[in-house]
mmCIF file of N, CA and C in Angstrom:
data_model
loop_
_atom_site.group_PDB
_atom_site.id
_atom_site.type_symbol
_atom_site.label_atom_id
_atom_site.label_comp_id
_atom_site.label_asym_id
_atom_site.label_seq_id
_atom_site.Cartn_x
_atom_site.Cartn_y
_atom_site.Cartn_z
ATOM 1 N N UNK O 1 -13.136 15.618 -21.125
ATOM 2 C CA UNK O 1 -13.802 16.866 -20.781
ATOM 3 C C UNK O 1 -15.296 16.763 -21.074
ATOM 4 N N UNK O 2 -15.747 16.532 -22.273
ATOM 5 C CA UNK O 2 -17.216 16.186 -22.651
ATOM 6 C C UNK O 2 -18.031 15.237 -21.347
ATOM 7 N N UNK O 3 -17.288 14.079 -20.600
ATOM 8 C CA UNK O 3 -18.090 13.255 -20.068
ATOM 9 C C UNK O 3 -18.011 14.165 -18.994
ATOM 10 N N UNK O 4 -16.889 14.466 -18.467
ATOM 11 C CA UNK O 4 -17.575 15.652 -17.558
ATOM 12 C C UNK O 4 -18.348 16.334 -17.543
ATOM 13 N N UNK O 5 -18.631 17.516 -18.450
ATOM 14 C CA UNK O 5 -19.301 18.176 -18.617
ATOM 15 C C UNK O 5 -21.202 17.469 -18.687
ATOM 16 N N UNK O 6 -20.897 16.436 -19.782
ATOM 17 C CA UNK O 6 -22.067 15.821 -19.361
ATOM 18 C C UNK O 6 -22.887 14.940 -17.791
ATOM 19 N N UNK O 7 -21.645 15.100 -17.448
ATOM 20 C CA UNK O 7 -22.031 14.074 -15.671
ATOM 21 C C UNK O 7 -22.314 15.401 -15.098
ATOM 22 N N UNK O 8 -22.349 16.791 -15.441
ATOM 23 C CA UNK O 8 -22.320 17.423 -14.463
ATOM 24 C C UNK O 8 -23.659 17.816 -14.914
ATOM 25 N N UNK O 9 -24.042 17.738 -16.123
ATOM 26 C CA UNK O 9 -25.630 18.547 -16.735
ATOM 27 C C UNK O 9 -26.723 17.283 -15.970
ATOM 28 N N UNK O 10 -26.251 16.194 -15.934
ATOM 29 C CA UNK O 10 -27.240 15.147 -15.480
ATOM 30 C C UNK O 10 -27.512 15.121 -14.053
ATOM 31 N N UNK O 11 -26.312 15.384 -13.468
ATOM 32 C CA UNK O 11 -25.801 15.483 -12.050
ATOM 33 C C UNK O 11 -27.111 16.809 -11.574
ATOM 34 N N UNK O 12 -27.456 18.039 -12.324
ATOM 35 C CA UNK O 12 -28.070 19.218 -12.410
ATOM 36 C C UNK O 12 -29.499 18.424 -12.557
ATOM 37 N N UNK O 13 -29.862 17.788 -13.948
ATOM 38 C CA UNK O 13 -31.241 17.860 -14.093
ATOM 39 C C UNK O 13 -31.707 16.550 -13.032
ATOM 40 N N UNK O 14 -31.132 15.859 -12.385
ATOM 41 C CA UNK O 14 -31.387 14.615 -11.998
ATOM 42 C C UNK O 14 -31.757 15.279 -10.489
ATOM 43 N N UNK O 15 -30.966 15.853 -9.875
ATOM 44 C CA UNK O 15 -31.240 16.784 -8.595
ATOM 45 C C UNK O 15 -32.318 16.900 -8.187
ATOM 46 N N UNK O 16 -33.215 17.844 -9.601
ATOM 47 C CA UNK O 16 -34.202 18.487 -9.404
ATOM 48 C C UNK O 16 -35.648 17.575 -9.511
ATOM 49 N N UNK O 17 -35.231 16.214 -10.277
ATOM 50 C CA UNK O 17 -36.398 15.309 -9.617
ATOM 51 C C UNK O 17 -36.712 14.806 -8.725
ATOM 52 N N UNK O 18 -37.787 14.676 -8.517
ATOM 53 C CA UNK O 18 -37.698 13.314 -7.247
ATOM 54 C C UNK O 18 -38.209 12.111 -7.082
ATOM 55 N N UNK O 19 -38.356 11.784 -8.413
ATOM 56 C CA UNK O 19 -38.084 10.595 -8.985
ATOM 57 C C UNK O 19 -37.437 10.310 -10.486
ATOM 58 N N UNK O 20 -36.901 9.040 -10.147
ATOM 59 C CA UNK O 20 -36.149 9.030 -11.539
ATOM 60 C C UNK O 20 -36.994 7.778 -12.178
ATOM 61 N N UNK O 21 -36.887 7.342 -13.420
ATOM 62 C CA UNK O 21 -37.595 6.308 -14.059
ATOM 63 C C UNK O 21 -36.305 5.663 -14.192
ATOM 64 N N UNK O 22 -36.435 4.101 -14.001
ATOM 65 C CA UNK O 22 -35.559 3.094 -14.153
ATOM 66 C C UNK O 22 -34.821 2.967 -15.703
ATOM 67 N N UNK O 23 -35.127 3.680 -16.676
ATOM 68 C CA UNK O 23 -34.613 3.929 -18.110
ATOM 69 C C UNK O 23 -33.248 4.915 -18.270
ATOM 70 N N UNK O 24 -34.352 5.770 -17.413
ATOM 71 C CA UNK O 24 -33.296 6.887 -17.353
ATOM 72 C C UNK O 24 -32.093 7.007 -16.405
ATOM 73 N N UNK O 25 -32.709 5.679 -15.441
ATOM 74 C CA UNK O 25 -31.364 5.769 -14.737
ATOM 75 C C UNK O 25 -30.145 4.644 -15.399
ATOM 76 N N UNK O 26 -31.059 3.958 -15.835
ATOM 77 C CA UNK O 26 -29.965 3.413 -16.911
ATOM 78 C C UNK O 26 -29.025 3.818 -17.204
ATOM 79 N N UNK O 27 -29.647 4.867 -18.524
ATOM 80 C CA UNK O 27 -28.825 5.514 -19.282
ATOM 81 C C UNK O 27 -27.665 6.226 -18.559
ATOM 82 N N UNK O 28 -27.900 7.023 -17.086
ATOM 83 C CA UNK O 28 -27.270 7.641 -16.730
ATOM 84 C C UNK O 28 -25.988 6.818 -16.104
ATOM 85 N N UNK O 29 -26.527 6.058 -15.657
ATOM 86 C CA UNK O 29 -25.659 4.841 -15.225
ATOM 87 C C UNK O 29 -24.356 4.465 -16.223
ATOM 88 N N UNK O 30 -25.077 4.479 -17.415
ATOM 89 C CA UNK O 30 -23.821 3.838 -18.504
ATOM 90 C C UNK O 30 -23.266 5.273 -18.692
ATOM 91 N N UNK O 31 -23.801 6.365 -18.793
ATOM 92 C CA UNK O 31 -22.707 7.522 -19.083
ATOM 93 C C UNK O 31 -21.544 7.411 -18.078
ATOM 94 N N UNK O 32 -22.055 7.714 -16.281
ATOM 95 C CA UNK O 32 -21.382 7.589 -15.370
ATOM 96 C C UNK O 32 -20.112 6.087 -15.402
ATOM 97 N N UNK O 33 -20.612 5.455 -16.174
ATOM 98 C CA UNK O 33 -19.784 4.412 -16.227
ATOM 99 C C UNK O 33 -20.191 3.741 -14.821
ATOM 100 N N UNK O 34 -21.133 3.303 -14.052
ATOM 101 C CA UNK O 34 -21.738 2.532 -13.262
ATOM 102 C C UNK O 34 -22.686 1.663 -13.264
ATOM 103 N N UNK O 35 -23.100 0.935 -12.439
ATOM 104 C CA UNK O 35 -24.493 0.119 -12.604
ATOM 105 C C UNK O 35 -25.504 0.957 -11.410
ATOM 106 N N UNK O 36 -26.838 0.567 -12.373
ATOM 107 C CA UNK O 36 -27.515 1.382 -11.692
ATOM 108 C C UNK O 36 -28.034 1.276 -10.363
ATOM 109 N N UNK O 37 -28.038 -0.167 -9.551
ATOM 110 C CA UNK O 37 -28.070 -0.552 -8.834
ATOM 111 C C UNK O 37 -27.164 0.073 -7.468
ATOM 112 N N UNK O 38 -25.816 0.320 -7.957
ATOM 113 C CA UNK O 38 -24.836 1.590 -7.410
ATOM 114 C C UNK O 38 -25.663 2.606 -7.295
ATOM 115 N N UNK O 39 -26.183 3.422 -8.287
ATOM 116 C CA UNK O 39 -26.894 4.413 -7.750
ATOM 117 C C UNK O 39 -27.747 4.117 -6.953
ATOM 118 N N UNK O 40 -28.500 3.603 -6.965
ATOM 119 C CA UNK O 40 -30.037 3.719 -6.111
ATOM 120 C C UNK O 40 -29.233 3.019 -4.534
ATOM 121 N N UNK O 41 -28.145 2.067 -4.505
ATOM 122 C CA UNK O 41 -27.735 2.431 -3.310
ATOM 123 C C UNK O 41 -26.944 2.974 -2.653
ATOM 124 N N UNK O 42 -26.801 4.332 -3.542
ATOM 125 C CA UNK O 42 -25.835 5.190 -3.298
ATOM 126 C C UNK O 42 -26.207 6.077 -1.335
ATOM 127 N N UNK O 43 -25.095 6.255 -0.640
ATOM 128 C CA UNK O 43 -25.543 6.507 1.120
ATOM 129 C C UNK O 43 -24.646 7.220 1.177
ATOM 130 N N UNK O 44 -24.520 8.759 0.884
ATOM 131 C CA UNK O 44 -23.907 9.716 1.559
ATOM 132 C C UNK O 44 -22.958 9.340 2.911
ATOM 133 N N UNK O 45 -23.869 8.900 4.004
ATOM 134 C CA UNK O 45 -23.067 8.094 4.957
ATOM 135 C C UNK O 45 -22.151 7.041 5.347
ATOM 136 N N UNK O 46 -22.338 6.245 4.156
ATOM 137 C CA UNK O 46 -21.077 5.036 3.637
ATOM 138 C C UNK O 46 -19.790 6.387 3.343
ATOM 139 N N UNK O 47 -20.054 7.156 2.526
ATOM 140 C CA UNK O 47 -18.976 7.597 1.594
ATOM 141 C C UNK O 47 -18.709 8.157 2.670
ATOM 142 N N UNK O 48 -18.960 9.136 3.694
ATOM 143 C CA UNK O 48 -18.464 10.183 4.634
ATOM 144 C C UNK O 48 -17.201 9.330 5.534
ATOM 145 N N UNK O 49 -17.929 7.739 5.902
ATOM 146 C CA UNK O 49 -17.198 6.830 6.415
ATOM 147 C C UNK O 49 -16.004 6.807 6.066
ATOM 148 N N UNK O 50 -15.529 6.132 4.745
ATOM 149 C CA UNK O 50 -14.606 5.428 4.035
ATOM 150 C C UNK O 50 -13.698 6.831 3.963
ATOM 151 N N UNK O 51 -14.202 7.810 3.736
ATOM 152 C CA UNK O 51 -13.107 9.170 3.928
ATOM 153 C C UNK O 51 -12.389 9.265 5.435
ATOM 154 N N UNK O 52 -13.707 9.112 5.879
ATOM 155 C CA UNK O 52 -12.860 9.351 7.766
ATOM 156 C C UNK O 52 -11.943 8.310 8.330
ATOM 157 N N UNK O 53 -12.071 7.212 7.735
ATOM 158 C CA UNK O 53 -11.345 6.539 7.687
ATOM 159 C C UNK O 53 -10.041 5.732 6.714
ATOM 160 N N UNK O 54 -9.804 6.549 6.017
ATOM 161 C CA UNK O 54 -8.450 7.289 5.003
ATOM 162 C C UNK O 54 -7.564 7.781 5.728
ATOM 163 N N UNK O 55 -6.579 6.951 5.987
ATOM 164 C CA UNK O 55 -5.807 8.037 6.817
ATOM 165 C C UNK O 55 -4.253 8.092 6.087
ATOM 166 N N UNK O 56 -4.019 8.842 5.943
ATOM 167 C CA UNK O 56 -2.808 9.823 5.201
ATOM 168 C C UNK O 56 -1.902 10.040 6.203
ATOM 169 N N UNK O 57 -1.461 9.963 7.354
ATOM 170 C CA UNK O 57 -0.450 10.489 8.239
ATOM 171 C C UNK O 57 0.103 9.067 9.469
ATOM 172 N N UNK O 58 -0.257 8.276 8.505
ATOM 173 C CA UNK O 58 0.191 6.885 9.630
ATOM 174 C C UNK O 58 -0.310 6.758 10.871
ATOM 175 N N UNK O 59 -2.030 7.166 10.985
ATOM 176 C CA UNK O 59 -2.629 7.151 12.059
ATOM 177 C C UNK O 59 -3.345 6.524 11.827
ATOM 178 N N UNK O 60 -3.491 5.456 11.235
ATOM 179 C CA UNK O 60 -4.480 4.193 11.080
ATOM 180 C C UNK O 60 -4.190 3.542 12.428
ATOM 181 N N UNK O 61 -5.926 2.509 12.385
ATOM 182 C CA UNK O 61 -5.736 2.170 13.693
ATOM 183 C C UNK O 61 -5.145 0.623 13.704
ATOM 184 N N UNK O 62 -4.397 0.158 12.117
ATOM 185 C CA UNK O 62 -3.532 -0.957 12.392
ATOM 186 C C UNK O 62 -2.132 -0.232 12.300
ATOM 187 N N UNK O 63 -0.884 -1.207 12.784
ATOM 188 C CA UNK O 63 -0.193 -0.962 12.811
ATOM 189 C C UNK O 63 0.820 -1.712 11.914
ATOM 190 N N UNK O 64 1.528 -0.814 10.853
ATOM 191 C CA UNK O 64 2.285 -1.407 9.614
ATOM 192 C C UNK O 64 3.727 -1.511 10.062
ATOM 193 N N UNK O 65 3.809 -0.536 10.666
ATOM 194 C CA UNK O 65 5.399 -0.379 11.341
ATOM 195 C C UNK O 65 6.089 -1.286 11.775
ATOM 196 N N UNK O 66 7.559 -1.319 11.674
ATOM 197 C CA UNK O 66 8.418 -2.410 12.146
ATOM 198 C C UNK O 66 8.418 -2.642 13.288
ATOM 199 N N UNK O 67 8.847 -3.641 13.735
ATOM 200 C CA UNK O 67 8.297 -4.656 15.502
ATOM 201 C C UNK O 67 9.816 -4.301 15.708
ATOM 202 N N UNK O 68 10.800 -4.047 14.674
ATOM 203 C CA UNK O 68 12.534 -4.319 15.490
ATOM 204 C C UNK O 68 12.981 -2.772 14.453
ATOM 205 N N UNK O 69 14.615 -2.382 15.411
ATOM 206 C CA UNK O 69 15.416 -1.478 14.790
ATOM 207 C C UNK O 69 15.941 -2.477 13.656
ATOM 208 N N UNK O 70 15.691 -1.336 12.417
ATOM 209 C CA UNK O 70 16.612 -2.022 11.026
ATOM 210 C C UNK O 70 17.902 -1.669 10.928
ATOM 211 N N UNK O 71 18.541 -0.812 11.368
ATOM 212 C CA UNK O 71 19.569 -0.172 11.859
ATOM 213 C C UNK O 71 20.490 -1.528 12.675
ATOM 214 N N UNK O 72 19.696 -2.043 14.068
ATOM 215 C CA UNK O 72 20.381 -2.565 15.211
ATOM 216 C C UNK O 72 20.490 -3.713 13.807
ATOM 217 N N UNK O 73 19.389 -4.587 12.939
ATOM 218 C CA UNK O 73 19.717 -6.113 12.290
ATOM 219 C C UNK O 73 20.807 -5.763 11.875
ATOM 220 N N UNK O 74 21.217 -4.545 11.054
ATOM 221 C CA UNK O 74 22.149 -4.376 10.189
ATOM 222 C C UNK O 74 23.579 -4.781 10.804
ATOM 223 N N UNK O 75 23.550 -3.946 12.158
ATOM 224 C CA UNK O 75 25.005 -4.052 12.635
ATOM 225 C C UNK O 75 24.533 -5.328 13.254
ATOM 226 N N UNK O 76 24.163 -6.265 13.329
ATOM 227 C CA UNK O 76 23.973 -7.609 14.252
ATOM 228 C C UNK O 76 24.795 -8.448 13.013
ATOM 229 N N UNK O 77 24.187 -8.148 11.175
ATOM 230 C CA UNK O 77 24.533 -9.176 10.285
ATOM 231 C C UNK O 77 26.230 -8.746 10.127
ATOM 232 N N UNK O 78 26.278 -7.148 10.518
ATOM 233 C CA UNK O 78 27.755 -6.504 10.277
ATOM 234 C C UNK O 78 29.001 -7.890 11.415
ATOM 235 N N UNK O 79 28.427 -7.549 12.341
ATOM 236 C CA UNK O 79 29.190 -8.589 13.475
ATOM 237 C C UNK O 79 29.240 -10.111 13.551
ATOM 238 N N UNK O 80 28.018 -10.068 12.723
ATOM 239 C CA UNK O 80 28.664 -11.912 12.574
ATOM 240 C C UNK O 80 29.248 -12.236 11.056
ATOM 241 N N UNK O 81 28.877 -11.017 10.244
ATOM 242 C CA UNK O 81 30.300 -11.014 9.187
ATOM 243 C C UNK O 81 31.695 -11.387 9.404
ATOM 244 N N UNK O 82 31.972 -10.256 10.509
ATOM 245 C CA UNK O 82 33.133 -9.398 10.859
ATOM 246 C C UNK O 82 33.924 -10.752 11.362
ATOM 247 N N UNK O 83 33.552 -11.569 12.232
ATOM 248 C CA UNK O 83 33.227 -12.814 13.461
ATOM 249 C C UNK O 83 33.790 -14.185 12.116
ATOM 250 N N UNK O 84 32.986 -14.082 11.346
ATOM 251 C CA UNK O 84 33.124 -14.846 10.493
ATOM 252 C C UNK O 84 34.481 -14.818 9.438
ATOM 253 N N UNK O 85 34.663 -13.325 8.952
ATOM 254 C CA UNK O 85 35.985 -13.380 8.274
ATOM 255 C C UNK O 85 37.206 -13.717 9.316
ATOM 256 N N UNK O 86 37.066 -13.073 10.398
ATOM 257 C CA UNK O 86 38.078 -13.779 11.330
ATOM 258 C C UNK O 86 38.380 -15.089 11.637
ATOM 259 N N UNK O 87 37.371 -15.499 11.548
ATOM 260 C CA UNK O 87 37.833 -17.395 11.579
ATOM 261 C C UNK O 87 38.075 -17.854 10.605
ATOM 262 N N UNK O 88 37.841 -17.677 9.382
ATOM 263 C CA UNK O 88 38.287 -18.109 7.664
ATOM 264 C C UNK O 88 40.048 -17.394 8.201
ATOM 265 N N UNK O 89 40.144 -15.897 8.510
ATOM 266 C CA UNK O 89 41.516 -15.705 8.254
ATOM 267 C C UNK O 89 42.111 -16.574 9.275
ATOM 268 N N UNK O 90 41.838 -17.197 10.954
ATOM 269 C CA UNK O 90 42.465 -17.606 11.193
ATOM 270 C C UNK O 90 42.738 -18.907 10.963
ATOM 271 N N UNK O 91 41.464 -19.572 9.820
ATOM 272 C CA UNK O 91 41.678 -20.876 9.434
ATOM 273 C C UNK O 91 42.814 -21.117 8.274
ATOM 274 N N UNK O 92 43.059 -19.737 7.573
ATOM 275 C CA UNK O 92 43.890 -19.988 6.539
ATOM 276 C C UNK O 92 45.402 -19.302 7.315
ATOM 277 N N UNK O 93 45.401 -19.119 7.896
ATOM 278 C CA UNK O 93 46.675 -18.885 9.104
ATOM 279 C C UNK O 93 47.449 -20.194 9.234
ATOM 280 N N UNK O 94 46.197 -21.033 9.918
ATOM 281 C CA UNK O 94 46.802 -22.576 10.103
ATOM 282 C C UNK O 94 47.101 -23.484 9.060
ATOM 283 N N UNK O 95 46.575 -22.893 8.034
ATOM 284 C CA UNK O 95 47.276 -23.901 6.911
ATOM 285 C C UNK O 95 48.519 -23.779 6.359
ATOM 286 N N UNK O 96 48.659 -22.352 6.404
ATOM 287 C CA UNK O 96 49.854 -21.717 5.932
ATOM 288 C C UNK O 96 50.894 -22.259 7.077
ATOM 289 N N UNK O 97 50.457 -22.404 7.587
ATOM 290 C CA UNK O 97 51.851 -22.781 8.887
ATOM 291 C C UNK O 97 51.759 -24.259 9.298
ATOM 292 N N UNK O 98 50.613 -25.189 8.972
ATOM 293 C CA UNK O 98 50.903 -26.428 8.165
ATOM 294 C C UNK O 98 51.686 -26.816 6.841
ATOM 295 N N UNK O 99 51.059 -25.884 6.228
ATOM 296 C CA UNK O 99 52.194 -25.758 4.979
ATOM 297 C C UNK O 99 53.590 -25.896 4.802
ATOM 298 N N UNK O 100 53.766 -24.742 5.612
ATOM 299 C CA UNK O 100 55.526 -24.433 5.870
ATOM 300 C C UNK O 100 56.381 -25.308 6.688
ATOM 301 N N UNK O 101 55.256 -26.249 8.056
ATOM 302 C CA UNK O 101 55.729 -27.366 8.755
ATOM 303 C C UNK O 101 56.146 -28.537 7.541
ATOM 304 N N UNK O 102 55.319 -28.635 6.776
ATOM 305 C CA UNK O 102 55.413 -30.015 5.852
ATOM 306 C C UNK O 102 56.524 -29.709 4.833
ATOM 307 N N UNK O 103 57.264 -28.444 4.851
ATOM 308 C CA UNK O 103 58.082 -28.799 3.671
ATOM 309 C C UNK O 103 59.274 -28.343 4.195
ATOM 310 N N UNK O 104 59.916 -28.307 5.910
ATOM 311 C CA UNK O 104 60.769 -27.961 6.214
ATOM 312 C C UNK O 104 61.394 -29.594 6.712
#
């Protein structure tokens, strides 16, 4: 709360100059927790940018979204499961009835 309060009294007296001395921007710098170099190239118009281009609703202009249904892979891995236990059961079918050939 204090550094607030203080970023906001500096934020006030700093306004009203129109120039700052390189000391004082120092100092202000280390309160703000910045370098001062940040300030002095601080551009309203950078920052307006980087907001307008924030996008919150999946309207960016890349695209993150999936290329395939995750749904359709699912039932694709479901069917060659399914595909697959069937040939194990009908492989152990034939043994069993190799089995029963060899001891009759």
């Amino acid at each position: 709360m204090l550094k607030t309060i203080t970023e906001l009294f500096l934020t006030l007296i700093l306004e009203q100059s129109e120039e700052i001395e390189d000391s004082t921007l120092e100092k202000v710098a280390k309160v703000l927790g910045l370098s001062a170099e940040a300030i002095k190239n601080f551009n309203e118009e950078t920052v307006f940018n980087i907001i307008g281009n924030t996008y919150l609703d999946n309207s960016a202009s890349l695209n993150f979204q999936c290329t395939f249904n995750p749904l359709e892979k699912l039932m694709q891995a479901l069917d060659a499961n399914k595909e697959l236990y069937e040939r194990l059961s009908a492989s152990e079918r034939e043994k069993v009835e190799i089995l029963k050939g060899n001891n009759a």
